[in-house]
mmCIF file of C-alpha atoms in Angstrom:
data_model
loop_
_atom_site.group_PDB
_atom_site.id
_atom_site.type_symbol
_atom_site.label_atom_id
_atom_site.label_comp_id
_atom_site.label_asym_id
_atom_site.label_seq_id
_atom_site.Cartn_x
_atom_site.Cartn_y
_atom_site.Cartn_z
ATOM 1 C CA MET A 1 -148.143 -30.655 131.255
ATOM 2 C CA PRO A 2 -146.756 -34.213 131.095
ATOM 3 C CA ASN A 3 -143.246 -34.831 132.334
ATOM 4 C CA ALA A 4 -140.530 -34.742 129.696
ATOM 5 C CA SER A 5 -139.147 -38.077 128.528
ATOM 6 C CA PRO A 6 -135.845 -39.067 130.171
ATOM 7 C CA ASP A 7 -132.657 -39.007 128.148
ATOM 8 C CA PRO A 8 -131.641 -42.348 126.591
ATOM 9 C CA LEU A 9 -128.947 -44.390 128.309
ATOM 10 C CA TYR A 10 -127.476 -45.329 124.947
ATOM 11 C CA THR A 11 -128.378 -45.028 121.268
ATOM 12 C CA LEU A 12 -127.972 -48.109 119.081
ATOM 13 C CA ARG A 13 -127.167 -47.323 115.466
ATOM 14 C CA GLY A 14 -126.819 -49.600 112.475
ATOM 15 C CA HIS A 15 -130.161 -50.153 110.760
ATOM 16 C CA SER A 16 -130.412 -48.640 107.289
ATOM 17 C CA GLY A 17 -134.229 -48.630 107.414
ATOM 18 C CA ALA A 18 -136.807 -47.500 109.951
ATOM 19 C CA VAL A 19 -137.006 -49.719 113.042
ATOM 20 C CA ASN A 20 -140.500 -51.232 113.267
ATOM 21 C CA THR A 21 -140.261 -53.593 116.217
ATOM 22 C CA ALA A 22 -138.093 -54.555 119.182
ATOM 23 C CA GLU A 23 -138.020 -57.438 121.655
ATOM 24 C CA PHE A 24 -135.981 -57.911 124.831
ATOM 25 C CA VAL A 25 -134.673 -61.426 125.505
ATOM 26 C CA ASP A 26 -132.654 -61.453 128.731
ATOM 27 C CA ARG A 27 -129.645 -59.184 128.108
ATOM 28 C CA THR A 28 -130.194 -59.086 124.350
ATOM 29 C CA LEU A 29 -132.347 -56.723 122.301
ATOM 30 C CA PHE A 30 -133.676 -57.853 118.916
ATOM 31 C CA THR A 31 -134.755 -55.182 116.433
ATOM 32 C CA GLY A 32 -136.388 -55.441 113.012
ATOM 33 C CA SER A 33 -136.505 -52.781 110.317
ATOM 34 C CA SER A 34 -138.470 -51.818 107.225
ATOM 35 C CA ASP A 35 -135.817 -53.226 104.877
ATOM 36 C CA GLY A 36 -135.841 -56.710 106.386
ATOM 37 C CA GLU A 37 -132.861 -56.424 108.719
ATOM 38 C CA ILE A 38 -132.992 -58.234 112.069
ATOM 39 C CA PHE A 39 -130.228 -57.347 114.512
ATOM 40 C CA SER A 40 -129.412 -58.683 117.960
ATOM 41 C CA TRP A 41 -127.713 -56.249 120.354
ATOM 42 C CA ASP A 42 -125.655 -57.088 123.425
ATOM 43 C CA LEU A 43 -127.001 -54.767 126.128
ATOM 44 C CA GLU A 44 -123.818 -55.007 128.181
ATOM 45 C CA THR A 45 -121.466 -53.866 125.411
ATOM 46 C CA PHE A 46 -124.150 -52.067 123.318
ATOM 47 C CA ARG A 47 -122.743 -53.735 120.219
ATOM 48 C CA ARG A 48 -124.469 -55.660 117.473
ATOM 49 C CA ARG A 49 -123.901 -59.396 117.827
ATOM 50 C CA HIS A 50 -125.934 -61.017 115.052
ATOM 51 C CA THR A 51 -127.636 -60.193 111.785
ATOM 52 C CA LEU A 52 -130.531 -62.472 110.834
ATOM 53 C CA GLU A 53 -131.828 -62.759 107.277
ATOM 54 C CA GLY A 54 -135.033 -64.642 106.620
ATOM 55 C CA HIS A 55 -137.751 -62.479 105.086
ATOM 56 C CA GLN A 56 -136.401 -61.740 101.586
ATOM 57 C CA GLY A 57 -135.659 -58.115 102.379
ATOM 58 C CA LYS A 58 -139.293 -57.396 103.273
ATOM 59 C CA SER A 59 -140.281 -55.274 106.251
ATOM 60 C CA ILE A 60 -140.102 -56.899 109.681
ATOM 61 C CA LEU A 61 -143.450 -56.346 111.402
ATOM 62 C CA TRP A 62 -143.008 -58.109 114.719
ATOM 63 C CA ILE A 63 -140.508 -60.033 116.852
ATOM 64 C CA GLY A 64 -141.381 -62.283 119.794
ATOM 65 C CA HIS A 65 -139.876 -65.168 121.715
ATOM 66 C CA ALA A 66 -140.961 -68.309 123.539
ATOM 67 C CA ASP A 67 -138.413 -70.007 125.793
ATOM 68 C CA GLU A 68 -135.316 -70.419 123.598
ATOM 69 C CA THR A 69 -137.140 -69.799 120.321
ATOM 70 C CA LEU A 70 -137.121 -66.453 118.513
ATOM 71 C CA ILE A 71 -140.155 -65.657 116.342
ATOM 72 C CA THR A 72 -140.193 -63.118 113.495
ATOM 73 C CA GLN A 73 -142.978 -61.910 111.204
ATOM 74 C CA GLY A 74 -142.269 -60.287 107.839
ATOM 75 C CA ARG A 75 -144.309 -58.737 105.070
ATOM 76 C CA ASP A 76 -143.246 -61.610 102.829
ATOM 77 C CA GLY A 77 -146.233 -63.576 104.167
ATOM 78 C CA THR A 78 -144.248 -65.771 106.547
ATOM 79 C CA VAL A 79 -143.657 -66.202 110.247
ATOM 80 C CA ARG A 80 -140.335 -67.857 111.059
ATOM 81 C CA THR A 81 -138.987 -69.453 114.211
ATOM 82 C CA TRP A 82 -135.274 -69.413 114.997
ATOM 83 C CA ARG A 83 -133.085 -71.506 117.291
ATOM 84 C CA ARG A 84 -129.641 -70.714 118.603
ATOM 85 C CA ASP A 85 -126.918 -72.928 117.119
ATOM 86 C CA GLY A 86 -123.654 -72.076 118.829
ATOM 87 C CA ASP A 87 -123.026 -68.421 118.069
ATOM 88 C CA HIS A 88 -125.547 -68.311 115.221
ATOM 89 C CA TRP A 89 -129.317 -68.202 114.816
ATOM 90 C CA LYS A 90 -130.845 -70.626 112.317
ATOM 91 C CA ILE A 91 -134.392 -70.880 110.971
ATOM 92 C CA SER A 92 -136.131 -73.870 112.558
ATOM 93 C CA ALA A 93 -139.632 -73.544 111.047
ATOM 94 C CA THR A 94 -141.646 -71.418 108.624
ATOM 95 C CA LEU A 95 -145.372 -70.694 108.873
ATOM 96 C CA LEU A 96 -146.797 -69.661 105.508
ATOM 97 C CA THR A 97 -149.555 -67.171 106.347
ATOM 98 C CA ASN A 98 -149.643 -65.333 102.979
ATOM 99 C CA ALA A 99 -150.596 -62.192 104.929
ATOM 100 C CA LYS A 100 -149.517 -58.956 103.243
ATOM 101 C CA GLY A 101 -150.956 -56.409 105.679
ATOM 102 C CA PHE A 102 -149.404 -54.930 108.787
ATOM 103 C CA CYS A 103 -151.364 -56.658 111.578
ATOM 104 C CA GLN A 104 -148.814 -58.010 114.060
ATOM 105 C CA CYS A 105 -148.849 -61.508 115.509
ATOM 106 C CA SER A 106 -149.576 -62.329 119.144
ATOM 107 C CA HIS A 107 -148.370 -65.452 120.920
ATOM 108 C CA SER A 108 -148.690 -67.355 124.171
ATOM 109 C CA SER A 109 -146.411 -70.282 124.925
ATOM 110 C CA THR A 110 -146.513 -72.580 121.857
ATOM 111 C CA LEU A 111 -149.548 -70.902 120.250
ATOM 112 C CA ILE A 112 -149.441 -67.917 117.913
ATOM 113 C CA ALA A 113 -152.242 -65.863 116.358
ATOM 114 C CA THR A 114 -151.363 -64.587 112.886
ATOM 115 C CA PRO A 115 -153.056 -62.564 110.147
ATOM 116 C CA SER A 116 -153.996 -64.482 107.004
ATOM 117 C CA GLU A 117 -154.353 -64.061 103.247
ATOM 118 C CA GLN A 118 -157.968 -62.963 103.782
ATOM 119 C CA ASP A 119 -157.361 -59.674 105.546
ATOM 120 C CA TRP A 120 -160.248 -60.149 108.027
ATOM 121 C CA LYS A 121 -159.088 -63.583 109.193
ATOM 122 C CA ILE A 122 -156.859 -64.453 112.153
ATOM 123 C CA SER A 123 -155.453 -67.986 112.358
ATOM 124 C CA LEU A 124 -154.219 -69.769 115.470
ATOM 125 C CA TRP A 125 -151.142 -71.924 114.884
ATOM 126 C CA ASP A 126 -149.372 -74.525 116.985
ATOM 127 C CA LEU A 127 -145.676 -73.652 116.799
ATOM 128 C CA GLN A 128 -144.572 -77.192 117.592
ATOM 129 C CA SER A 129 -146.531 -78.899 114.806
ATOM 130 C CA GLN A 130 -146.619 -75.822 112.498
ATOM 131 C CA THR A 131 -150.304 -76.404 111.808
ATOM 132 C CA VAL A 132 -153.402 -74.215 112.012
ATOM 133 C CA ILE A 133 -155.640 -75.128 114.958
ATOM 134 C CA THR A 134 -158.516 -72.785 114.149
ATOM 135 C CA SER A 135 -159.348 -69.571 112.293
ATOM 136 C CA THR A 136 -161.847 -66.789 112.871
ATOM 137 C CA PRO A 137 -164.974 -67.231 110.710
ATOM 138 C CA GLU A 138 -165.970 -64.925 107.885
ATOM 139 C CA PRO A 139 -168.199 -62.187 109.345
ATOM 140 C CA PRO A 140 -171.713 -61.580 107.948
ATOM 141 C CA GLN A 141 -170.775 -57.964 107.228
ATOM 142 C CA SER A 142 -167.224 -56.977 106.412
ATOM 143 C CA PRO A 143 -165.458 -55.176 109.281
ATOM 144 C CA GLY A 144 -162.555 -54.360 106.979
ATOM 145 C CA MET A 145 -159.107 -55.742 107.612
ATOM 146 C CA ALA A 146 -157.834 -57.007 110.946
ATOM 147 C CA MET A 147 -155.627 -54.240 112.336
ATOM 148 C CA CYS A 148 -154.396 -55.845 115.568
ATOM 149 C CA THR A 149 -154.792 -59.017 117.589
ATOM 150 C CA LYS A 150 -154.149 -60.286 121.111
ATOM 151 C CA LEU A 151 -153.977 -63.934 122.148
ATOM 152 C CA CYS A 152 -154.755 -64.197 125.850
ATOM 153 C CA ALA A 153 -152.213 -65.788 128.172
ATOM 154 C CA ASP A 154 -154.008 -69.124 128.530
ATOM 155 C CA GLY A 155 -154.611 -69.348 124.779
ATOM 156 C CA SER A 156 -158.396 -69.570 125.164
ATOM 157 C CA VAL A 157 -159.496 -66.245 123.643
ATOM 158 C CA ILE A 158 -158.360 -64.205 120.642
ATOM 159 C CA LEU A 159 -159.110 -60.480 120.539
ATOM 160 C CA VAL A 160 -159.176 -58.786 117.133
ATOM 161 C CA GLY A 161 -159.445 -55.068 116.362
ATOM 162 C CA TYR A 162 -160.818 -54.168 112.935
ATOM 163 C CA GLU A 163 -160.685 -51.379 110.398
ATOM 164 C CA ASN A 164 -164.303 -50.343 111.061
ATOM 165 C CA GLY A 165 -163.580 -49.609 114.742
ATOM 166 C CA SER A 166 -164.979 -52.856 116.142
ATOM 167 C CA LEU A 167 -163.348 -55.160 118.682
ATOM 168 C CA VAL A 168 -164.281 -58.853 118.676
ATOM 169 C CA SER A 169 -163.419 -61.727 121.019
ATOM 170 C CA PHE A 170 -163.279 -65.280 119.634
ATOM 171 C CA ASP A 171 -163.142 -68.677 121.319
ATOM 172 C CA ALA A 172 -159.684 -69.905 120.314
ATOM 173 C CA ARG A 173 -160.738 -73.548 120.576
ATOM 174 C CA CYS A 174 -163.313 -73.379 117.787
ATOM 175 C CA GLY A 175 -163.068 -69.874 116.295
ATOM 176 C CA LYS A 176 -166.597 -68.963 117.390
ATOM 177 C CA ARG A 177 -167.383 -65.281 117.895
ATOM 178 C CA VAL A 178 -167.987 -64.569 121.601
ATOM 179 C CA ALA A 179 -168.593 -60.814 121.896
ATOM 180 C CA THR A 180 -168.459 -57.659 119.783
ATOM 181 C CA ALA A 181 -168.010 -54.019 120.766
ATOM 182 C CA THR A 182 -167.444 -50.858 118.740
ATOM 183 C CA PRO A 183 -165.219 -48.620 120.856
ATOM 184 C CA PHE A 184 -164.191 -46.339 117.981
ATOM 185 C CA ALA A 185 -165.468 -44.913 114.707
ATOM 186 C CA GLU A 186 -161.966 -45.291 113.251
ATOM 187 C CA PRO A 187 -159.734 -48.397 113.019
ATOM 188 C CA VAL A 188 -158.666 -50.123 116.232
ATOM 189 C CA MET A 189 -154.882 -49.824 115.955
ATOM 190 C CA CYS A 190 -153.764 -51.691 119.080
ATOM 191 C CA VAL A 191 -155.118 -53.838 121.902
ATOM 192 C CA ASP A 192 -153.842 -55.610 125.014
ATOM 193 C CA PHE A 193 -155.530 -57.522 127.824
ATOM 194 C CA ASP A 194 -154.500 -58.521 131.340
ATOM 195 C CA ASP A 195 -156.198 -61.859 131.883
ATOM 196 C CA VAL A 196 -154.033 -62.784 134.874
ATOM 197 C CA HIS A 197 -154.506 -60.020 137.453
ATOM 198 C CA ARG A 198 -157.156 -57.388 136.713
ATOM 199 C CA LYS A 199 -159.127 -59.025 133.892
ATOM 200 C CA LYS A 200 -159.211 -55.758 131.977
ATOM 201 C CA GLY A 201 -158.076 -54.670 128.533
ATOM 202 C CA ILE A 202 -157.231 -51.479 126.705
ATOM 203 C CA CYS A 203 -157.350 -50.485 123.042
ATOM 204 C CA GLY A 204 -156.497 -47.410 120.994
ATOM 205 C CA SER A 205 -157.321 -45.855 117.652
ATOM 206 C CA VAL A 206 -156.274 -42.694 115.795
ATOM 207 C CA THR A 207 -157.882 -40.387 118.375
ATOM 208 C CA LYS A 208 -156.601 -39.027 121.697
ATOM 209 C CA GLU A 209 -158.523 -41.608 123.735
ATOM 210 C CA LEU A 210 -157.800 -45.094 124.991
ATOM 211 C CA CYS A 211 -160.760 -47.337 125.764
ATOM 212 C CA VAL A 212 -160.596 -49.519 128.895
ATOM 213 C CA PHE A 213 -162.816 -52.616 128.812
ATOM 214 C CA GLU A 214 -163.408 -55.783 130.818
ATOM 215 C CA ASN A 215 -164.992 -59.239 130.557
ATOM 216 C CA LEU A 216 -163.977 -61.065 127.387
ATOM 217 C CA GLN A 217 -167.456 -62.590 127.261
ATOM 218 C CA GLU A 218 -169.069 -59.139 126.933
ATOM 219 C CA LEU A 219 -166.305 -56.572 126.169
ATOM 220 C CA SER A 220 -167.944 -54.052 128.489
ATOM 221 C CA GLU A 221 -166.487 -50.545 128.329
ATOM 222 C CA ARG A 222 -165.315 -49.228 131.708
ATOM 223 C CA ARG A 223 -163.913 -45.789 130.917
ATOM 224 C CA ARG A 224 -161.917 -43.610 128.542
ATOM 225 C CA VAL A 225 -158.414 -42.277 129.125
ATOM 226 C CA ALA A 226 -157.421 -39.093 127.278
ATOM 227 C CA VAL A 227 -153.843 -38.324 126.244
ATOM 228 C CA VAL A 228 -152.113 -35.315 124.686
ATOM 229 C CA ASN A 229 -151.408 -36.490 121.144
ATOM 230 C CA ASP A 230 -153.598 -38.153 118.526
ATOM 231 C CA GLY A 231 -153.118 -41.768 117.545
ATOM 232 C CA PHE A 232 -151.688 -44.992 118.953
ATOM 233 C CA CYS A 233 -149.662 -47.697 117.230
ATOM 234 C CA SER A 234 -149.141 -49.985 120.228
ATOM 235 C CA VAL A 235 -150.258 -50.422 123.808
ATOM 236 C CA GLY A 236 -149.053 -52.842 126.465
ATOM 237 C CA VAL A 237 -150.087 -53.848 129.974
ATOM 238 C CA ARG A 238 -147.219 -54.615 132.350
ATOM 239 C CA PRO A 239 -147.194 -58.276 133.503
ATOM 240 C CA ASP A 240 -148.377 -57.301 137.001
ATOM 241 C CA GLY A 241 -151.342 -55.421 135.503
ATOM 242 C CA LYS A 242 -150.517 -52.121 137.249
ATOM 243 C CA ILE A 243 -149.071 -49.986 134.453
ATOM 244 C CA VAL A 244 -149.990 -49.423 130.803
ATOM 245 C CA ALA A 245 -147.531 -48.108 128.218
ATOM 246 C CA LYS A 246 -148.539 -46.694 124.851
ATOM 247 C CA ARG A 247 -146.778 -45.546 121.726
#
């Protein structure tokens, strides 16, 4: 039997909708909910400090940050960047992706991979110029919609998990398909890759198994890891590559 989860240190209350995403930035926690609310929480006082409004009341899918910039993705088809102005957060840029699905963004430094209006396409944007650098090409046979994506740390490779259970790596410089694998018969719901230490990745679907793979040029399966409950919505590799967390 797995060990029981530890009790929470503190419970933060205030969102009126379901919380979809969270991001730690130093001693602040940012959370986004299904009704478009974005809150920042002071983790020393456990009080809400800011309320950000920028996605027309649509669900917040993902929150990230790069240096002093906060990044939010909503189901209104936009990705917005925010900068601190005194004691307030103000929108500094808007990327119009027109994406209406629930595939979350992935970023590295000043680059961000986003879903697009065509549900199979992932676009790579430069956050500084707010322009698209490249996009994944239309596949010869439809893999269904893009369910998840991971932009590797050096910005050279984009991993995309699809509705048909396939996982594809793309050259981020030109959008060319590099390798394809089919780890699952059901949609690939989440993926992460450690391209700094162990050069291995992990992805999950709606089953009880996680698939461990390596080599972005081949996407070779290494092994399967079984868990107790069905289904995964997110998976993450710790920065040192030693621990994987799933949800």
